[in-house]
């Protein structure tokens, strides 16, 4: 079985909060990335996932690690889908990391980044190394000690060379096609 | 200084959830009542107040104590004021006690029950004894042990006589005028 | 089945800490009593039971409720049985309520009060009402809200008359024979 | 100021628990080492430090990281200093990592390893990298996420060569000379 880490698909985001310009995973290459997928009415996200993401954002230097939230609304679209609701939520919970609203698929179902990332629900955590490769794909709460250990290890890994593209096919600003074989 | 407990003003509710018929404080006379005022985007309510209210609802026999939620939206009206948003929230957080949406005042400010109860914010707790008199008026989180002790004491107090109205002027189905001097 | 509350047996204590004079349950008549049985090497006692007992001691006025600790060593006697070890423990954990060392039975087994109270282990909680009758007999951790509610109720119950002895024969320093049926 | 990491002094231990043979820091070279100094009557150790140490012991593969407890009794010697008391404690709290009893100094004061490590009290954490150099020296509780990140980073660092003694000429880019006293 091939367990080579694979590149993450590009994010498809309808609107960004807490960032002056839209983010792409390609532009974060060279840093470890923690993607935290949540819904504002998901109790496990509010109680565990989002506070953990905020603490990560405060703990690591920004040049080492980027925390990116992803509001992946797949239920209660009518009451959760809007920018205004999320903005109020982000304000009240004092979240300061960039958060993207996952692009709806037009059919009120699972939004596009959530589909591409093959998330099973919320909260979900996808951790990318400095090369943009998926190194953790986790559904549900995850222990601080275990997550910290993984991130410390990834932050300590060698930086990719400025001119190199070590991952074949790769993810760039134009997109990032999912290969047929995926990571676990 | 007169510290005689005063009757609570009548609730003014736009819509009820988790109850087949609208509630009135008068109809709850004879039971201890815990009024829990909250907003769905209030972190302290979500983390502490609402779980405590739900546990109270499960701990005490319904003939002894009634837990009543009050969604007192005084900010972010556009995204929190609707029935659909609150219904989704109540579903996701598995709240099973009756919850009323406090009647907006038409000016997008402090809703009417919140004004009448003179609440300072959310979460707030107003505890009424079996006579409908205010025995606790609390803003912020309150310790389980302290709240439990008060409720145990109030539940143990003698029931009002079926035909008696021990509180002068009193609260009935038509309303409950606030006296000029209020409780602390 | 007769569920009439029964009087508690008298305590048999080898040494007292945090009190200038030895306590008896008889001398506490008129107050609600929380007996907390623990061992200093019992993780559940240290994590839950003792902090709860200390908070009870601080929450309730002393004329209403007395918290009494009982060090019921039934294992590791050689290292836990001494006064000096318990005194150091009580100092480090800043416990300020009276604590008695349960009288060893001479055979290094279950100490005498623990036997008389029929405790199943530690932590255990025995709650007596103002008449000295057992109203709760609990092994393991107990929820703050539930315990608070019981204590609030018991504190609110009518005081026994100063000259009355509502419990036949009663509990005094010489002992406390369990009656077959007590007057509730 | 020179902030070059220095090698840790050798442990001076009177008695070991949870290990068939005495440990030395030298024998752990090649692995990251977490030294957790505690006292069994130290509330912060029991509530935070020891559970964290136990979770570390379970989380990391033993060939990557070694957790070593150090019972550094500097008060209440009479009741805490013995092997039997610590053994009962370790049994009740289900601690499974190796624990050494720090060598008393004969004057009932600060024990020898604690002096050599310059610890300020308990709980204290000293983290050594694979070369045996001190990379964290912490007094008090430390956050799981922060500790995990450091350990993940250290575990990911290159192993010292099997035949080399990279510590021999100083802990900077040019080397890291061991003091004569530390050949454990």
mmCIF file of N, CA, C and O in Angstrom, chain D residues 82-166:
data_model
loop_
_atom_site.group_PDB
_atom_site.id
_atom_site.type_symbol
_atom_site.label_atom_id
_atom_site.label_comp_id
_atom_site.label_asym_id
_atom_site.label_seq_id
_atom_site.Cartn_x
_atom_site.Cartn_y
_atom_site.Cartn_z
ATOM 1 N N UNK D 82 9.910 7.769 52.255
ATOM 2 C CA UNK D 82 10.125 6.342 52.176
ATOM 3 C C UNK D 82 9.727 5.717 50.849
ATOM 4 O O UNK D 82 8.906 6.253 50.116
ATOM 5 N N UNK D 83 10.326 4.580 50.578
ATOM 6 C CA UNK D 83 9.995 3.843 49.360
ATOM 7 C C UNK D 83 8.573 3.314 49.433
ATOM 8 O O UNK D 83 7.834 3.337 48.445
ATOM 9 N N UNK D 84 8.153 2.842 50.607
ATOM 10 C CA UNK D 84 6.837 2.219 50.726
ATOM 11 C C UNK D 84 5.721 3.206 50.414
ATOM 12 O O UNK D 84 4.754 2.877 49.720
ATOM 13 N N UNK D 85 5.851 4.434 50.912
ATOM 14 C CA UNK D 85 4.818 5.445 50.662
ATOM 15 C C UNK D 85 4.729 5.750 49.166
ATOM 16 O O UNK D 85 3.640 5.808 48.591
ATOM 17 N N UNK D 86 5.883 5.922 48.537
ATOM 18 C CA UNK D 86 5.872 6.232 47.110
ATOM 19 C C UNK D 86 5.330 5.060 46.298
ATOM 20 O O UNK D 86 4.591 5.248 45.333
ATOM 21 N N UNK D 87 5.673 3.847 46.719
ATOM 22 C CA UNK D 87 5.189 2.682 45.977
ATOM 23 C C UNK D 87 3.653 2.607 46.039
ATOM 24 O O UNK D 87 2.993 2.330 45.034
ATOM 25 N N UNK D 88 3.091 2.887 47.209
ATOM 26 C CA UNK D 88 1.628 2.882 47.337
ATOM 27 C C UNK D 88 1.014 3.973 46.457
ATOM 28 O O UNK D 88 0.016 3.754 45.762
ATOM 29 N N UNK D 89 1.640 5.128 46.471
ATOM 30 C CA UNK D 89 1.162 6.251 45.652
ATOM 31 C C UNK D 89 1.187 5.890 44.169
ATOM 32 O O UNK D 89 0.215 6.096 43.431
ATOM 33 N N UNK D 90 2.316 5.349 43.725
ATOM 34 C CA UNK D 90 2.487 4.982 42.311
ATOM 35 C C UNK D 90 1.469 3.917 41.905
ATOM 36 O O UNK D 90 0.917 3.951 40.796
ATOM 37 N N UNK D 91 1.190 3.009 42.821
ATOM 38 C CA UNK D 91 0.194 1.969 42.555
ATOM 39 C C UNK D 91 -1.199 2.585 42.404
ATOM 40 O O UNK D 91 -1.911 2.301 41.437
ATOM 41 N N UNK D 92 -1.587 3.453 43.354
ATOM 42 C CA UNK D 92 -2.936 4.015 43.329
ATOM 43 C C UNK D 92 -3.156 4.937 42.133
ATOM 44 O O UNK D 92 -4.241 4.997 41.574
ATOM 45 N N UNK D 93 -2.124 5.667 41.747
ATOM 46 C CA UNK D 93 -2.268 6.593 40.618
ATOM 47 C C UNK D 93 -1.905 5.938 39.283
ATOM 48 O O UNK D 93 -1.893 6.590 38.261
ATOM 49 N N UNK D 94 -1.576 4.657 39.325
ATOM 50 C CA UNK D 94 -1.312 3.871 38.111
ATOM 51 C C UNK D 94 -0.264 4.515 37.211
ATOM 52 O O UNK D 94 -0.440 4.635 35.995
ATOM 53 N N UNK D 95 0.814 4.942 37.828
ATOM 54 C CA UNK D 95 1.920 5.509 37.064
ATOM 55 C C UNK D 95 2.808 4.366 36.608
ATOM 56 O O UNK D 95 3.204 3.525 37.419
ATOM 57 N N UNK D 96 3.135 4.333 35.331
ATOM 58 C CA UNK D 96 3.883 3.187 34.819
ATOM 59 C C UNK D 96 5.264 3.542 34.283
ATOM 60 O O UNK D 96 6.000 2.667 33.837
ATOM 61 N N UNK D 97 5.643 4.803 34.330
ATOM 62 C CA UNK D 97 6.982 5.168 33.853
ATOM 63 C C UNK D 97 7.977 5.042 35.013
ATOM 64 O O UNK D 97 7.582 5.068 36.190
ATOM 65 N N UNK D 98 9.261 4.901 34.694
ATOM 66 C CA UNK D 98 10.279 4.772 35.744
ATOM 67 C C UNK D 98 10.321 6.016 36.631
ATOM 68 O O UNK D 98 10.221 7.137 36.131
ATOM 69 N N UNK D 99 10.433 5.797 37.928
ATOM 70 C CA UNK D 99 10.479 6.899 38.887
ATOM 71 C C UNK D 99 11.629 6.660 39.858
ATOM 72 O O UNK D 99 11.726 5.586 40.460
ATOM 73 N N UNK D 100 12.486 7.654 39.989
ATOM 74 C CA UNK D 100 13.592 7.567 40.927
ATOM 75 C C UNK D 100 13.336 8.436 42.150
ATOM 76 O O UNK D 100 12.733 9.506 42.048
ATOM 77 N N UNK D 101 13.784 7.946 43.302
ATOM 78 C CA UNK D 101 13.719 8.769 44.515
ATOM 79 C C UNK D 101 15.020 9.542 44.623
ATOM 80 O O UNK D 101 16.101 8.947 44.745
ATOM 81 N N UNK D 102 14.894 10.837 44.531
ATOM 82 C CA UNK D 102 16.069 11.706 44.550
ATOM 83 C C UNK D 102 16.842 11.477 45.856
ATOM 84 O O UNK D 102 16.264 11.351 46.930
ATOM 85 N N UNK D 103 18.165 11.414 45.733
ATOM 86 C CA UNK D 103 19.043 11.116 46.866
ATOM 87 C C UNK D 103 18.994 12.228 47.914
ATOM 88 O O UNK D 103 19.332 13.377 47.611
ATOM 89 N N UNK D 104 18.564 11.905 49.155
ATOM 90 C CA UNK D 104 18.564 12.924 50.212
ATOM 91 C C UNK D 104 19.977 13.423 50.453
ATOM 92 O O UNK D 104 20.953 12.704 50.214
ATOM 93 N N UNK D 105 20.082 14.647 50.946
ATOM 94 C CA UNK D 105 21.422 15.198 51.157
ATOM 95 C C UNK D 105 21.910 14.982 52.583
ATOM 96 O O UNK D 105 22.941 15.516 52.975
ATOM 97 N N UNK D 106 21.154 14.209 53.353
ATOM 98 C CA UNK D 106 21.590 13.896 54.700
ATOM 99 C C UNK D 106 21.248 14.966 55.712
ATOM 100 O O UNK D 106 21.327 14.763 56.912
ATOM 101 N N UNK D 107 20.836 16.109 55.226
ATOM 102 C CA UNK D 107 20.483 17.201 56.132
ATOM 103 C C UNK D 107 18.993 17.500 56.061
ATOM 104 O O UNK D 107 18.532 18.547 56.499
ATOM 105 N N UNK D 108 18.240 16.593 55.462
ATOM 106 C CA UNK D 108 16.798 16.781 55.337
ATOM 107 C C UNK D 108 16.434 18.056 54.587
ATOM 108 O O UNK D 108 15.424 18.690 54.856
ATOM 109 N N UNK D 109 17.263 18.421 53.653
ATOM 110 C CA UNK D 109 16.968 19.613 52.885
ATOM 111 C C UNK D 109 16.644 19.238 51.450
ATOM 112 O O UNK D 109 15.974 18.247 51.206
ATOM 113 N N UNK D 110 17.134 20.006 50.513
ATOM 114 C CA UNK D 110 16.886 19.755 49.100
ATOM 115 C C UNK D 110 17.729 18.565 48.650
ATOM 116 O O UNK D 110 18.943 18.547 48.861
ATOM 117 N N UNK D 111 17.109 17.574 48.013
ATOM 118 C CA UNK D 111 17.882 16.386 47.621
ATOM 119 C C UNK D 111 18.865 16.694 46.485
ATOM 120 O O UNK D 111 18.789 17.745 45.846
ATOM 121 N N UNK D 112 19.772 15.745 46.238
ATOM 122 C CA UNK D 112 20.951 16.039 45.419
ATOM 123 C C UNK D 112 20.673 16.315 43.940
ATOM 124 O O UNK D 112 21.237 17.243 43.361
ATOM 125 N N UNK D 113 19.810 15.506 43.315
ATOM 126 C CA UNK D 113 19.525 15.756 41.891
ATOM 127 C C UNK D 113 18.811 17.086 41.727
ATOM 128 O O UNK D 113 19.052 17.833 40.775
ATOM 129 N N UNK D 114 17.922 17.362 42.663
ATOM 130 C CA UNK D 114 17.186 18.623 42.614
ATOM 131 C C UNK D 114 18.145 19.805 42.708
ATOM 132 O O UNK D 114 17.970 20.810 42.006
ATOM 133 N N UNK D 115 19.148 19.680 43.563
ATOM 134 C CA UNK D 115 20.167 20.725 43.653
ATOM 135 C C UNK D 115 20.939 20.847 42.341
ATOM 136 O O UNK D 115 21.116 21.941 41.803
ATOM 137 N N UNK D 116 21.379 19.690 41.828
ATOM 138 C CA UNK D 116 22.225 19.701 40.627
ATOM 139 C C UNK D 116 21.462 20.243 39.422
ATOM 140 O O UNK D 116 22.016 20.942 38.572
ATOM 141 N N UNK D 117 20.147 19.928 39.365
ATOM 142 C CA UNK D 117 19.330 20.391 38.242
ATOM 143 C C UNK D 117 18.851 21.830 38.446
ATOM 144 O O UNK D 117 18.217 22.407 37.575
ATOM 145 N N UNK D 118 19.139 22.372 39.628
ATOM 146 C CA UNK D 118 18.732 23.738 39.971
ATOM 147 C C UNK D 118 17.225 23.949 39.824
ATOM 148 O O UNK D 118 16.770 24.955 39.264
ATOM 149 N N UNK D 119 16.453 22.983 40.319
ATOM 150 C CA UNK D 119 14.998 23.103 40.241
ATOM 151 C C UNK D 119 14.513 24.092 41.291
ATOM 152 O O UNK D 119 15.067 24.189 42.381
ATOM 153 N N UNK D 120 13.443 24.796 40.948
ATOM 154 C CA UNK D 120 12.907 25.813 41.861
ATOM 155 C C UNK D 120 11.804 25.250 42.748
ATOM 156 O O UNK D 120 11.369 25.909 43.694
ATOM 157 N N UNK D 121 11.300 24.071 42.436
ATOM 158 C CA UNK D 121 10.223 23.492 43.232
ATOM 159 C C UNK D 121 9.555 22.390 42.433
ATOM 160 O O UNK D 121 10.131 21.897 41.456
ATOM 161 N N UNK D 122 8.359 22.005 42.847
ATOM 162 C CA UNK D 122 7.611 20.975 42.120
ATOM 163 C C UNK D 122 6.230 21.513 41.790
ATOM 164 O O UNK D 122 5.694 22.286 42.569
ATOM 165 N N UNK D 123 5.649 21.117 40.657
ATOM 166 C CA UNK D 123 6.259 20.276 39.631
ATOM 167 C C UNK D 123 7.268 21.046 38.799
ATOM 168 O O UNK D 123 7.118 22.234 38.568
ATOM 169 N N UNK D 124 8.305 20.341 38.368
ATOM 170 C CA UNK D 124 9.256 20.906 37.421
ATOM 171 C C UNK D 124 9.479 19.915 36.292
ATOM 172 O O UNK D 124 9.411 18.696 36.501
ATOM 173 N N UNK D 125 9.753 20.480 35.138
ATOM 174 C CA UNK D 125 9.953 19.662 33.956
ATOM 175 C C UNK D 125 11.294 20.046 33.354
ATOM 176 O O UNK D 125 11.563 21.225 33.131
ATOM 177 N N UNK D 126 12.130 19.043 33.112
ATOM 178 C CA UNK D 126 13.379 19.284 32.399
ATOM 179 C C UNK D 126 13.368 18.376 31.179
ATOM 180 O O UNK D 126 13.199 17.160 31.313
ATOM 181 N N UNK D 127 13.495 18.976 30.004
ATOM 182 C CA UNK D 127 13.448 18.200 28.765
ATOM 183 C C UNK D 127 14.834 18.186 28.135
ATOM 184 O O UNK D 127 15.449 19.251 27.954
ATOM 185 N N UNK D 128 15.305 16.989 27.825
ATOM 186 C CA UNK D 128 16.614 16.814 27.192
ATOM 187 C C UNK D 128 16.433 16.353 25.758
ATOM 188 O O UNK D 128 15.556 15.527 25.479
ATOM 189 N N UNK D 129 17.261 16.850 24.886
ATOM 190 C CA UNK D 129 17.189 16.374 23.503
ATOM 191 C C UNK D 129 17.968 15.064 23.363
ATOM 192 O O UNK D 129 18.467 14.508 24.347
ATOM 193 N N UNK D 130 18.066 14.571 22.146
ATOM 194 C CA UNK D 130 18.683 13.265 21.916
ATOM 195 C C UNK D 130 20.171 13.262 22.267
ATOM 196 O O UNK D 130 20.785 12.200 22.407
ATOM 197 N N UNK D 131 20.734 14.458 22.408
ATOM 198 C CA UNK D 131 22.141 14.566 22.788
ATOM 199 C C UNK D 131 22.320 14.752 24.295
ATOM 200 O O UNK D 131 23.420 14.959 24.765
ATOM 201 N N UNK D 132 21.201 14.739 25.025
ATOM 202 C CA UNK D 132 21.301 14.906 26.467
ATOM 203 C C UNK D 132 21.419 16.360 26.913
ATOM 204 O O UNK D 132 21.739 16.638 28.075
ATOM 205 N N UNK D 133 21.126 17.267 26.026
ATOM 206 C CA UNK D 133 21.225 18.689 26.362
ATOM 207 C C UNK D 133 19.880 19.233 26.845
ATOM 208 O O UNK D 133 18.828 18.878 26.304
ATOM 209 N N UNK D 134 19.919 20.103 27.826
ATOM 210 C CA UNK D 134 18.686 20.675 28.380
ATOM 211 C C UNK D 134 18.074 21.645 27.374
ATOM 212 O O UNK D 134 18.699 22.638 27.000
ATOM 213 N N UNK D 135 16.840 21.373 26.960
ATOM 214 C CA UNK D 135 16.169 22.240 25.998
ATOM 215 C C UNK D 135 14.958 22.946 26.601
ATOM 216 O O UNK D 135 14.430 23.890 26.017
ATOM 217 N N UNK D 136 14.493 22.442 27.737
ATOM 218 C CA UNK D 136 13.429 23.143 28.472
ATOM 219 C C UNK D 136 13.668 22.915 29.951
ATOM 220 O O UNK D 136 13.989 21.790 30.372
ATOM 221 N N UNK D 137 13.497 23.962 30.720
ATOM 222 C CA UNK D 137 13.674 23.912 32.165
ATOM 223 C C UNK D 137 12.515 24.726 32.717
ATOM 224 O O UNK D 137 12.522 25.949 32.680
ATOM 225 N N UNK D 138 11.471 24.025 33.200
ATOM 226 C CA UNK D 138 10.209 24.703 33.491
ATOM 227 C C UNK D 138 9.704 24.379 34.889
ATOM 228 O O UNK D 138 9.624 23.221 35.280
ATOM 229 N N UNK D 139 9.310 25.387 35.610
ATOM 230 C CA UNK D 139 8.718 25.222 36.938
ATOM 231 C C UNK D 139 7.230 25.547 36.856
ATOM 232 O O UNK D 139 6.850 26.587 36.327
ATOM 233 N N UNK D 140 6.393 24.635 37.351
ATOM 234 C CA UNK D 140 4.947 24.862 37.329
ATOM 235 C C UNK D 140 4.286 24.091 36.203
ATOM 236 O O UNK D 140 4.925 23.305 35.504
ATOM 237 N N UNK D 141 2.984 24.326 36.040
ATOM 238 C CA UNK D 141 2.227 23.625 35.001
ATOM 239 C C UNK D 141 2.616 24.158 33.630
ATOM 240 O O UNK D 141 2.973 25.318 33.479
ATOM 241 N N UNK D 142 2.560 23.292 32.642
ATOM 242 C CA UNK D 142 2.826 23.716 31.270
ATOM 243 C C UNK D 142 1.735 23.143 30.372
ATOM 244 O O UNK D 142 1.285 22.021 30.556
ATOM 245 N N UNK D 143 1.329 23.942 29.420
ATOM 246 C CA UNK D 143 0.250 23.612 28.502
ATOM 247 C C UNK D 143 0.590 22.405 27.620
ATOM 248 O O UNK D 143 1.706 22.303 27.106
ATOM 249 N N UNK D 144 -0.379 21.508 27.438
ATOM 250 C CA UNK D 144 -0.198 20.321 26.597
ATOM 251 C C UNK D 144 0.252 20.664 25.184
ATOM 252 O O UNK D 144 1.123 19.998 24.620
ATOM 253 N N UNK D 145 -0.373 21.676 24.595
ATOM 254 C CA UNK D 145 -0.096 22.002 23.205
ATOM 255 C C UNK D 145 1.359 22.478 23.057
ATOM 256 O O UNK D 145 2.065 22.069 22.133
ATOM 257 N N UNK D 146 1.784 23.295 23.989
ATOM 258 C CA UNK D 146 3.137 23.846 23.927
ATOM 259 C C UNK D 146 4.176 22.750 24.176
ATOM 260 O O UNK D 146 5.186 22.652 23.473
ATOM 261 N N UNK D 147 3.917 21.914 25.174
ATOM 262 C CA UNK D 147 4.854 20.836 25.472
ATOM 263 C C UNK D 147 4.904 19.840 24.319
ATOM 264 O O UNK D 147 5.977 19.398 23.902
ATOM 265 N N UNK D 148 3.729 19.501 23.798
ATOM 266 C CA UNK D 148 3.676 18.569 22.671
ATOM 267 C C UNK D 148 4.473 19.087 21.494
ATOM 268 O O UNK D 148 5.201 18.335 20.828
ATOM 269 N N UNK D 149 4.343 20.386 21.209
ATOM 270 C CA UNK D 149 5.052 20.968 20.069
ATOM 271 C C UNK D 149 6.564 20.869 20.247
ATOM 272 O O UNK D 149 7.292 20.510 19.320
ATOM 273 N N UNK D 150 7.039 21.166 21.456
ATOM 274 C CA UNK D 150 8.479 21.061 21.704
ATOM 275 C C UNK D 150 8.953 19.617 21.532
ATOM 276 O O UNK D 150 9.973 19.349 20.878
ATOM 277 N N UNK D 151 8.216 18.679 22.107
ATOM 278 C CA UNK D 151 8.657 17.281 22.051
ATOM 279 C C UNK D 151 8.606 16.744 20.629
ATOM 280 O O UNK D 151 9.492 15.992 20.201
ATOM 281 N N UNK D 152 7.571 17.142 19.884
ATOM 282 C CA UNK D 152 7.497 16.706 18.487
ATOM 283 C C UNK D 152 8.698 17.207 17.699
ATOM 284 O O UNK D 152 9.267 16.489 16.869
ATOM 285 N N UNK D 153 9.079 18.444 17.982
ATOM 286 C CA UNK D 153 10.239 19.017 17.294
ATOM 287 C C UNK D 153 11.519 18.264 17.670
ATOM 288 O O UNK D 153 12.312 17.880 16.799
ATOM 289 N N UNK D 154 11.714 18.006 18.958
ATOM 290 C CA UNK D 154 12.940 17.341 19.413
ATOM 291 C C UNK D 154 13.020 15.906 18.909
ATOM 292 O O UNK D 154 14.091 15.427 18.534
ATOM 293 N N UNK D 155 11.874 15.233 18.903
ATOM 294 C CA UNK D 155 11.850 13.856 18.399
ATOM 295 C C UNK D 155 12.242 13.836 16.922
ATOM 296 O O UNK D 155 12.881 12.892 16.449
ATOM 297 N N UNK D 156 11.869 14.905 16.212
ATOM 298 C CA UNK D 156 12.154 14.956 14.778
ATOM 299 C C UNK D 156 13.578 15.339 14.441
ATOM 300 O O UNK D 156 13.998 15.238 13.284
ATOM 301 N N UNK D 157 14.321 15.798 15.432
ATOM 302 C CA UNK D 157 15.702 16.193 15.148
ATOM 303 C C UNK D 157 16.566 14.973 14.841
ATOM 304 O O UNK D 157 16.291 13.866 15.296
ATOM 305 N N UNK D 158 17.657 15.233 14.110
ATOM 306 C CA UNK D 158 18.528 14.136 13.683
ATOM 307 C C UNK D 158 19.106 13.393 14.890
ATOM 308 O O UNK D 158 19.421 13.994 15.916
ATOM 309 N N UNK D 159 19.199 12.107 14.769
ATOM 310 C CA UNK D 159 19.818 11.281 15.803
ATOM 311 C C UNK D 159 21.317 11.532 15.846
ATOM 312 O O UNK D 159 21.942 11.771 14.812
ATOM 313 N N UNK D 160 21.915 11.461 17.048
ATOM 314 C CA UNK D 160 23.372 11.515 17.092
ATOM 315 C C UNK D 160 23.942 10.248 16.453
ATOM 316 O O UNK D 160 23.339 9.186 16.537
ATOM 317 N N UNK D 161 25.080 10.360 15.811
ATOM 318 C CA UNK D 161 25.676 9.159 15.208
ATOM 319 C C UNK D 161 26.026 8.135 16.288
ATOM 320 O O UNK D 161 26.411 8.492 17.397
ATOM 321 N N UNK D 162 25.854 6.872 15.957
ATOM 322 C CA UNK D 162 26.034 5.802 16.944
ATOM 323 C C UNK D 162 27.444 5.779 17.512
ATOM 324 O O UNK D 162 27.653 5.443 18.671
ATOM 325 N N UNK D 163 28.402 6.132 16.697
ATOM 326 C CA UNK D 163 29.782 6.038 17.158
ATOM 327 C C UNK D 163 30.346 7.382 17.590
ATOM 328 O O UNK D 163 31.439 7.451 18.114
ATOM 329 N N UNK D 164 29.632 8.421 17.360
ATOM 330 C CA UNK D 164 30.138 9.752 17.663
ATOM 331 C C UNK D 164 29.772 10.173 19.076
ATOM 332 O O UNK D 164 28.894 9.606 19.694
ATOM 333 N N UNK D 165 30.461 11.124 19.589
ATOM 334 C CA UNK D 165 30.113 11.726 20.863
ATOM 335 C C UNK D 165 29.988 13.219 20.623
ATOM 336 O O UNK D 165 30.876 13.996 20.936
ATOM 337 N N UNK D 166 28.897 13.597 19.993
ATOM 338 C CA UNK D 166 28.784 14.986 19.551
ATOM 339 C C UNK D 166 28.697 15.963 20.708
ATOM 340 O O UNK D 166 28.864 17.143 20.526
#
